[in-house]
């Protein structure tokens, strides 16, 4: 039964037939989507198991710590495939993001062996890695006896992969040759423009191409759309999370940095240059004129929901926020569009700073080899294709998924401009922060300074000079400056 | 013979047990003390260390350096000022409001009992949840309070998102949540006061203000002190409302001790600084508690005619 169909799927998995041909063939054979899916999963599992002993740790069990996120939902939906493939039992705890990172810090700092692997951001590994809480994964990646030959480490987008690797030296370049691979990239976010096409058409606005145009367009939208709609949504809470999305993406596009690294490895504040002050002044003006009234309380959640609810006309934030707001039961579903954004008119392309949802292995994991089996499966191509085509794993980190026609068509159909936005900005996408252990201290203070500037408590020039002074003092106290 | 031996053995065991009895009986208290003191002294030890989780190799005793750094850190003085201001304003206003409501509800009646139960509802709401409710009510776009403010001419009132009004906003939430606590304590106090002085004053036709300031207030003072102490200790350690609404911002407007210590520990993983901040907070609350308890004892002694 289904021998012909199995042969077709087998040919696809061997690369002899493309996905379009596979779907056509399965459709011609009269298979329902459910049956085709079951057959496909079965054959994928067989193919995955062909050249590698996935059953080596059968009977063992793992526990995961997960953040409540569509990427985690996609993984949970496919978890049975991993259990069938390996015979490893997997349990997990899921926490909302408000408390998730506190939970991770508490679990790791106490040396708890409860969790074997967990979701993390790359920035967090700058704390976890040097503290000895997580494991350098190079040992497993480079061991052919422990890693499936089909794993495809070279398939990961280079900027994203490098952003998860650091040598532990404050100021050391991410992805350097001596870097430790603290985590595996899983799904990522670039920061670009998501906008309400209907509102833009209503006021005759065109998509801004640089920061000056962004400031002007946001002001025009605020003035002309009416109904209390404001022009641009960006984050503003007193948190590091305010600095890393649109703000740092635009800032980096002007060639500006957070810190200088001297030849002897000493760090110093770099945000009080004339160019940086000019950028800050325009950013502050944009929020004052066209941002949300209670901007200083805005996290990603408010930025996203305002766009989805039609309270804002545009956001300069994570692309997946714009993606999710264009679906579901959001009021503006189907009305949003996307554009790559280079803030600097002289820049040739955007340079989005990125957030990477990654997977890391706890240094206190009970069985690291078995944990690695889970990590390579969860970050593997088969699961990425599953998440990208059947779930909302919208920004995969593997080049081959982005080349997948079915995935691209799916996005193009309902998310106009999304794929193009990704392709244009991906080459410049990476973490633009300087890796160092005071990351959260300095960025939180940066966000607080930005709040003071927007509230006109301090002029931009003076605020940045004071910030730089404070940062230099903290770096010196920590022995880094 | 066997019986004698048995009896002697029991008697011997009894003597041993009797000697050990005081220690056995005090064991639970000792365990509780240890349970309290171990974390406390651990925090004290940490506060004298340079201890960042992200730099475990740099961990060492720096003795008073964490504390000394605070003297030259404007951020610390801002934290101290904001914490004291927040505690002072909230406790004063809650005390005045709580006392006023308690006086209004003093007479026992079905309506008054019903109202006093209804007024307790905010106290049954988790402070973090209350903060989120207020965050929605003060949303400039759709919040009911923003709408009401606009009706009285306060267009674009920014509540917790403006440095000018952030303190006022969180104080309002604190008052909403905790005034019922003061009210219920003072109501219980008012209703337990002896009736004779009030009856005598009524017979003599003494003015109400005199009754209030010369009879009610002095007799109610121990209750007021108790309520104030509880609220002051809570208020100076406020975290939930402030963090849920503003994360300490805008700027450094609301970086009270607990928020600052929380961020230092969980975000910056700076255990030493976080512990030092909390030890200073402990010292402040300890001092305030002592002042209040001494006053309360003195008043109690005076009430008994011992002073």
Short mmCIF file of C-alpha atoms in Angstrom, two decimals, chain A residues 104-449:
data_model
loop_
_atom_site.label_atom_id
_atom_site.label_comp_id
_atom_site.label_asym_id
_atom_site.label_seq_id
_atom_site.Cartn_x
_atom_site.Cartn_y
_atom_site.Cartn_z
CA UNK A 104 16.49 30.38 33.50
CA UNK A 105 18.83 32.49 35.64
CA UNK A 106 17.51 30.88 38.83
CA UNK A 107 17.82 27.35 37.42
CA UNK A 108 21.31 27.82 36.03
CA UNK A 109 22.82 29.89 38.83
CA UNK A 110 21.73 27.28 41.35
CA UNK A 111 23.46 24.54 39.35
CA UNK A 112 20.16 22.70 39.00
CA UNK A 113 20.23 19.58 36.83
CA UNK A 114 16.46 19.70 36.33
CA UNK A 115 16.71 21.04 32.78
CA UNK A 116 18.98 19.64 30.10
CA UNK A 117 18.37 22.20 27.38
CA UNK A 118 16.58 25.51 27.16
CA UNK A 119 15.64 28.39 24.88
CA UNK A 120 17.78 31.47 25.14
CA UNK A 121 18.76 34.64 23.35
CA UNK A 122 22.31 35.09 22.15
CA UNK A 123 22.81 38.11 24.45
CA UNK A 124 22.06 35.96 27.47
CA UNK A 125 24.88 33.58 26.59
CA UNK A 126 27.30 36.45 27.27
CA UNK A 127 26.34 35.92 30.91
CA UNK A 128 25.72 32.19 30.93
CA UNK A 129 28.86 31.21 29.00
CA UNK A 130 31.57 32.90 31.10
CA UNK A 131 29.66 31.92 34.26
CA UNK A 132 30.11 28.27 33.28
CA UNK A 133 26.39 27.52 33.10
CA UNK A 134 26.22 26.38 29.48
CA UNK A 135 28.25 24.07 27.33
CA UNK A 136 30.40 24.92 24.32
CA UNK A 137 28.69 22.90 21.59
CA UNK A 138 31.70 22.77 19.26
CA UNK A 139 32.73 19.50 20.87
CA UNK A 140 29.55 17.83 19.58
CA UNK A 141 29.21 19.70 16.30
CA UNK A 142 32.72 18.65 15.29
CA UNK A 143 32.35 15.03 16.39
CA UNK A 144 31.13 12.90 13.45
CA UNK A 145 30.26 10.03 15.77
CA UNK A 146 27.78 12.22 17.62
CA UNK A 147 26.41 14.36 14.82
CA UNK A 148 24.29 13.22 11.93
CA UNK A 149 26.24 13.59 8.65
CA UNK A 150 23.11 15.23 7.20
CA UNK A 151 22.96 17.86 9.96
CA UNK A 152 24.18 20.61 7.64
CA UNK A 153 26.05 23.00 9.95
CA UNK A 154 27.02 24.99 6.86
CA UNK A 155 23.37 25.49 6.02
CA UNK A 156 22.88 27.98 8.88
CA UNK A 157 22.87 31.65 7.85
CA UNK A 158 26.45 32.78 8.54
CA UNK A 159 25.66 36.04 10.39
CA UNK A 160 23.18 34.29 12.63
CA UNK A 161 25.46 31.35 13.36
CA UNK A 162 28.40 33.62 14.16
CA UNK A 163 26.22 35.71 16.47
CA UNK A 164 25.83 32.69 18.75
CA UNK A 165 29.57 32.16 19.08
CA UNK A 166 31.91 34.17 21.29
CA UNK A 167 35.38 33.60 22.68
CA UNK A 168 34.44 35.03 26.08
CA UNK A 169 36.84 37.97 25.78
CA UNK A 170 35.03 41.28 26.45
CA UNK A 171 34.96 43.00 23.07
CA UNK A 172 35.98 39.82 21.22
CA UNK A 173 34.43 39.51 17.76
CA UNK A 174 31.41 37.25 17.51
CA UNK A 175 32.12 34.14 15.47
CA UNK A 176 35.89 34.47 15.73
CA UNK A 177 38.01 31.37 15.11
CA UNK A 178 38.55 30.75 18.80
CA UNK A 179 34.89 31.35 19.62
CA UNK A 180 32.84 28.88 21.60
CA UNK A 181 29.47 27.94 20.17
CA UNK A 182 27.34 28.77 23.16
CA UNK A 183 24.04 28.09 21.47
CA UNK A 184 22.46 26.90 18.27
CA UNK A 185 20.44 29.46 16.35
CA UNK A 186 16.85 28.33 15.95
CA UNK A 187 14.64 31.15 14.73
CA UNK A 188 15.55 34.80 14.40
CA UNK A 189 14.16 38.28 13.93
CA UNK A 190 15.36 41.12 11.77
CA UNK A 191 14.21 44.66 12.43
CA UNK A 192 12.55 46.42 9.52
CA UNK A 193 9.37 48.29 8.70
CA UNK A 194 5.91 46.73 8.93
CA UNK A 195 3.22 49.15 7.84
CA UNK A 196 -0.50 49.48 7.31
CA UNK A 197 -0.96 49.65 3.56
CA UNK A 198 -4.50 51.00 3.83
CA UNK A 199 -3.44 53.93 6.02
CA UNK A 200 -0.49 54.74 3.77
CA UNK A 201 -2.80 54.79 0.74
CA UNK A 202 -5.39 56.88 2.58
CA UNK A 203 -2.94 59.74 3.23
CA UNK A 204 -0.87 59.23 0.07
CA UNK A 205 2.31 58.39 1.96
CA UNK A 206 5.12 56.40 0.41
CA UNK A 207 7.29 53.93 2.27
CA UNK A 208 10.21 55.81 3.89
CA UNK A 209 13.67 55.01 2.63
CA UNK A 210 15.83 56.55 5.34
CA UNK A 211 15.63 58.06 8.82
CA UNK A 212 14.73 61.58 7.68
CA UNK A 213 11.91 60.20 5.57
CA UNK A 214 10.84 57.95 8.42
CA UNK A 215 10.55 60.92 10.77
CA UNK A 216 8.60 62.93 8.19
CA UNK A 217 6.32 60.06 7.12
CA UNK A 218 5.52 59.14 10.71
CA UNK A 219 4.58 62.78 11.41
CA UNK A 220 2.39 62.93 8.30
CA UNK A 221 0.60 59.71 9.26
CA UNK A 222 0.00 60.97 12.79
CA UNK A 223 -1.46 64.17 11.43
CA UNK A 224 -3.50 62.83 8.52
CA UNK A 225 -4.78 59.33 9.31
CA UNK A 226 -7.01 60.55 12.13
CA UNK A 227 -8.88 58.55 14.72
CA UNK A 228 -6.04 58.86 17.22
CA UNK A 229 -3.72 56.74 15.08
CA UNK A 230 -0.05 57.48 15.64
CA UNK A 231 2.66 57.21 13.02
CA UNK A 232 5.35 54.91 14.34
CA UNK A 233 5.58 52.22 17.00
CA UNK A 234 8.92 51.52 18.64
CA UNK A 235 9.73 50.09 22.05
CA UNK A 236 10.36 52.44 24.97
CA UNK A 237 10.32 50.58 28.28
CA UNK A 238 13.21 50.97 30.70
CA UNK A 239 14.92 47.84 29.47
CA UNK A 240 17.72 46.56 27.25
CA UNK A 241 14.93 45.37 24.93
CA UNK A 242 14.27 48.97 23.90
CA UNK A 243 17.73 49.38 22.46
CA UNK A 244 18.23 46.22 20.43
CA UNK A 245 15.45 46.33 17.80
CA UNK A 246 14.81 49.27 15.46
CA UNK A 247 16.95 51.68 17.43
CA UNK A 248 20.24 49.77 17.16
CA UNK A 249 19.46 48.62 13.60
CA UNK A 250 19.22 52.23 12.46
CA UNK A 251 22.12 53.32 14.66
CA UNK A 252 24.41 50.64 13.21
CA UNK A 253 23.40 51.68 9.70
CA UNK A 254 25.14 55.02 10.36
CA UNK A 255 28.29 53.12 11.31
CA UNK A 256 27.81 53.88 15.00
CA UNK A 257 28.78 51.51 17.82
CA UNK A 258 27.93 50.95 21.45
CA UNK A 259 31.53 50.54 22.62
CA UNK A 260 35.03 51.09 21.36
CA UNK A 261 37.51 48.26 21.78
CA UNK A 262 41.11 49.40 22.06
CA UNK A 263 44.07 47.36 20.86
CA UNK A 264 44.78 46.21 24.39
CA UNK A 265 41.16 44.99 24.73
CA UNK A 266 39.90 47.85 26.89
CA UNK A 267 36.33 49.00 26.35
CA UNK A 268 34.97 52.53 26.32
CA UNK A 269 31.64 54.17 25.54
CA UNK A 270 31.15 55.14 21.90
CA UNK A 271 27.71 56.71 21.93
CA UNK A 272 28.63 60.35 22.40
CA UNK A 273 30.08 61.00 18.96
CA UNK A 274 28.62 63.80 16.84
CA UNK A 275 27.02 61.27 14.46
CA UNK A 276 25.50 59.34 17.34
CA UNK A 277 24.10 62.54 18.85
CA UNK A 278 22.54 63.45 15.49
CA UNK A 279 20.95 60.00 15.24
CA UNK A 280 19.63 60.16 18.79
CA UNK A 281 18.19 63.64 18.21
CA UNK A 282 16.20 62.43 15.19
CA UNK A 283 15.02 59.30 16.98
CA UNK A 284 13.87 61.32 19.98
CA UNK A 285 12.13 63.84 17.71
CA UNK A 286 10.35 60.97 15.91
CA UNK A 287 8.98 59.55 19.18
CA UNK A 288 7.99 62.96 20.52
CA UNK A 289 6.13 63.86 17.32
CA UNK A 290 4.75 60.52 16.17
CA UNK A 291 5.24 57.84 18.80
CA UNK A 292 2.70 56.39 21.22
CA UNK A 293 1.73 58.75 24.03
CA UNK A 294 2.84 56.29 26.71
CA UNK A 295 5.94 55.23 24.78
CA UNK A 296 8.05 54.80 27.91
CA UNK A 297 5.96 51.76 28.90
CA UNK A 298 6.09 50.10 25.48
CA UNK A 299 7.47 46.59 25.17
CA UNK A 300 7.31 44.44 22.01
CA UNK A 301 3.83 43.43 23.04
CA UNK A 302 2.34 46.92 22.91
CA UNK A 303 4.23 47.78 19.71
CA UNK A 304 2.81 44.69 18.01
CA UNK A 305 -0.75 44.87 19.29
CA UNK A 306 -1.09 48.55 18.35
CA UNK A 307 -0.19 47.72 14.76
CA UNK A 308 -2.58 44.77 14.73
CA UNK A 309 -5.37 46.81 16.27
CA UNK A 310 -4.94 49.75 13.88
CA UNK A 311 -3.71 52.13 16.60
CA UNK A 312 -0.40 52.69 14.80
CA UNK A 313 0.37 53.07 11.11
CA UNK A 314 3.85 51.57 11.08
CA UNK A 315 6.42 49.89 13.31
CA UNK A 316 10.20 49.71 13.12
CA UNK A 317 10.67 46.53 15.06
CA UNK A 318 10.96 42.76 14.75
CA UNK A 319 9.71 41.51 11.39
CA UNK A 320 7.91 38.58 13.00
CA UNK A 321 5.81 41.03 15.04
CA UNK A 322 4.52 42.42 11.77
CA UNK A 323 4.02 38.87 10.49
CA UNK A 324 1.90 37.78 13.44
CA UNK A 325 -0.19 40.97 13.38
CA UNK A 326 -1.17 40.28 9.77
CA UNK A 327 -3.01 37.13 10.75
CA UNK A 328 -5.22 35.66 13.43
CA UNK A 329 -8.15 37.74 14.63
CA UNK A 330 -6.25 41.02 14.53
CA UNK A 331 -8.33 43.93 13.26
CA UNK A 332 -5.71 44.82 10.66
CA UNK A 333 -5.07 41.26 9.47
CA UNK A 334 -4.42 41.22 5.74
CA UNK A 335 -3.75 44.96 5.58
CA UNK A 336 -0.08 44.99 6.54
CA UNK A 337 2.97 45.09 4.30
CA UNK A 338 6.71 45.00 4.85
CA UNK A 339 9.79 46.86 3.71
CA UNK A 340 13.53 46.60 4.33
CA UNK A 341 14.87 49.74 5.95
CA UNK A 342 18.27 51.42 5.75
CA UNK A 343 18.24 54.44 8.05
CA UNK A 344 21.34 56.01 6.56
CA UNK A 345 20.68 57.50 3.10
CA UNK A 346 24.27 56.76 2.19
CA UNK A 347 24.10 53.09 3.19
CA UNK A 348 23.81 50.53 0.43
CA UNK A 349 21.65 48.12 2.43
CA UNK A 350 19.94 47.70 5.80
CA UNK A 351 21.96 46.43 8.74
CA UNK A 352 19.33 44.99 11.08
CA UNK A 353 20.43 44.05 14.53
CA UNK A 354 18.97 40.63 15.26
CA UNK A 355 17.38 38.73 18.07
CA UNK A 356 17.99 35.00 17.87
CA UNK A 357 15.87 32.46 19.66
CA UNK A 358 18.45 29.79 20.24
CA UNK A 359 18.87 26.48 22.00
CA UNK A 360 21.56 25.95 24.60
CA UNK A 361 22.73 22.98 26.65
CA UNK A 362 22.91 23.32 30.41
CA UNK A 363 26.32 22.53 31.82
CA UNK A 364 24.47 20.63 34.53
CA UNK A 365 22.56 18.43 32.06
CA UNK A 366 22.30 14.85 33.27
CA UNK A 367 23.27 13.35 29.90
CA UNK A 368 24.92 15.72 27.48
CA UNK A 369 25.13 13.27 24.57
CA UNK A 370 21.41 12.58 24.70
CA UNK A 371 20.77 16.32 25.03
CA UNK A 372 22.85 16.92 21.94
CA UNK A 373 20.65 14.47 20.04
CA UNK A 374 17.67 16.64 20.88
CA UNK A 375 19.50 19.85 19.99
CA UNK A 376 20.59 18.63 16.58
CA UNK A 377 17.12 17.34 15.81
CA UNK A 378 15.40 20.56 16.93
CA UNK A 379 17.81 22.70 14.91
CA UNK A 380 17.85 20.26 11.99
CA UNK A 381 16.50 20.81 8.51
CA UNK A 382 13.54 18.44 8.77
CA UNK A 383 12.13 20.17 11.82
CA UNK A 384 12.83 23.60 10.31
CA UNK A 385 10.87 22.66 7.17
CA UNK A 386 8.05 21.30 9.29
CA UNK A 387 7.90 24.50 11.36
CA UNK A 388 8.20 26.82 8.35
CA UNK A 389 5.60 25.13 6.17
CA UNK A 390 3.11 23.81 8.70
CA UNK A 391 3.48 26.09 11.71
CA UNK A 392 4.49 29.71 12.36
CA UNK A 393 8.24 29.12 12.46
CA UNK A 394 8.47 32.16 10.27
CA UNK A 395 12.12 33.21 10.35
CA UNK A 396 14.13 30.00 10.11
CA UNK A 397 17.90 30.20 10.37
CA UNK A 398 18.70 27.77 7.57
CA UNK A 399 19.45 29.02 4.06
CA UNK A 400 17.81 26.02 2.44
CA UNK A 401 14.47 26.76 4.13
CA UNK A 402 14.55 30.30 2.80
CA UNK A 403 15.14 28.81 -0.66
CA UNK A 404 12.18 26.46 -0.28
CA UNK A 405 9.60 27.51 -2.85
CA UNK A 406 6.60 26.32 -0.89
CA UNK A 407 7.71 28.39 2.11
CA UNK A 408 8.35 31.47 -0.02
CA UNK A 409 5.04 31.12 -1.83
CA UNK A 410 3.19 30.73 1.43
CA UNK A 411 4.70 33.99 2.70
CA UNK A 412 4.28 35.87 -0.56
CA UNK A 413 0.62 34.94 -0.74
CA UNK A 414 -0.42 36.44 2.58
CA UNK A 415 2.52 38.62 3.63
CA UNK A 416 3.37 40.97 0.74
CA UNK A 417 7.00 42.05 0.71
CA UNK A 418 8.03 39.84 3.61
CA UNK A 419 10.34 37.53 1.66
CA UNK A 420 11.87 40.40 -0.28
CA UNK A 421 12.42 42.31 2.96
CA UNK A 422 14.21 39.31 4.41
CA UNK A 423 16.38 38.72 1.37
CA UNK A 424 17.44 42.37 1.06
CA UNK A 425 18.36 42.82 4.71
CA UNK A 426 19.70 39.34 5.56
CA UNK A 427 23.27 39.96 4.31
CA UNK A 428 23.73 42.81 6.80
CA UNK A 429 21.83 41.12 9.61
CA UNK A 430 23.84 40.28 12.70
CA UNK A 431 24.27 41.28 16.32
CA UNK A 432 25.74 44.76 16.28
CA UNK A 433 26.42 44.98 20.02
CA UNK A 434 29.85 44.45 21.47
CA UNK A 435 29.78 41.21 23.47
CA UNK A 436 30.74 41.86 27.06
CA UNK A 437 29.42 40.90 30.49
CA UNK A 438 27.89 44.29 31.34
CA UNK A 439 25.55 44.16 28.36
CA UNK A 440 22.30 44.36 30.35
CA UNK A 441 23.56 47.08 32.73
CA UNK A 442 24.67 49.34 29.93
CA UNK A 443 21.71 48.88 27.61
CA UNK A 444 19.19 49.38 30.43
CA UNK A 445 20.91 52.64 31.31
CA UNK A 446 20.92 53.59 27.64
CA UNK A 447 17.15 53.00 27.52
CA UNK A 448 16.64 55.08 30.68
CA UNK A 449 18.67 57.90 29.09
#
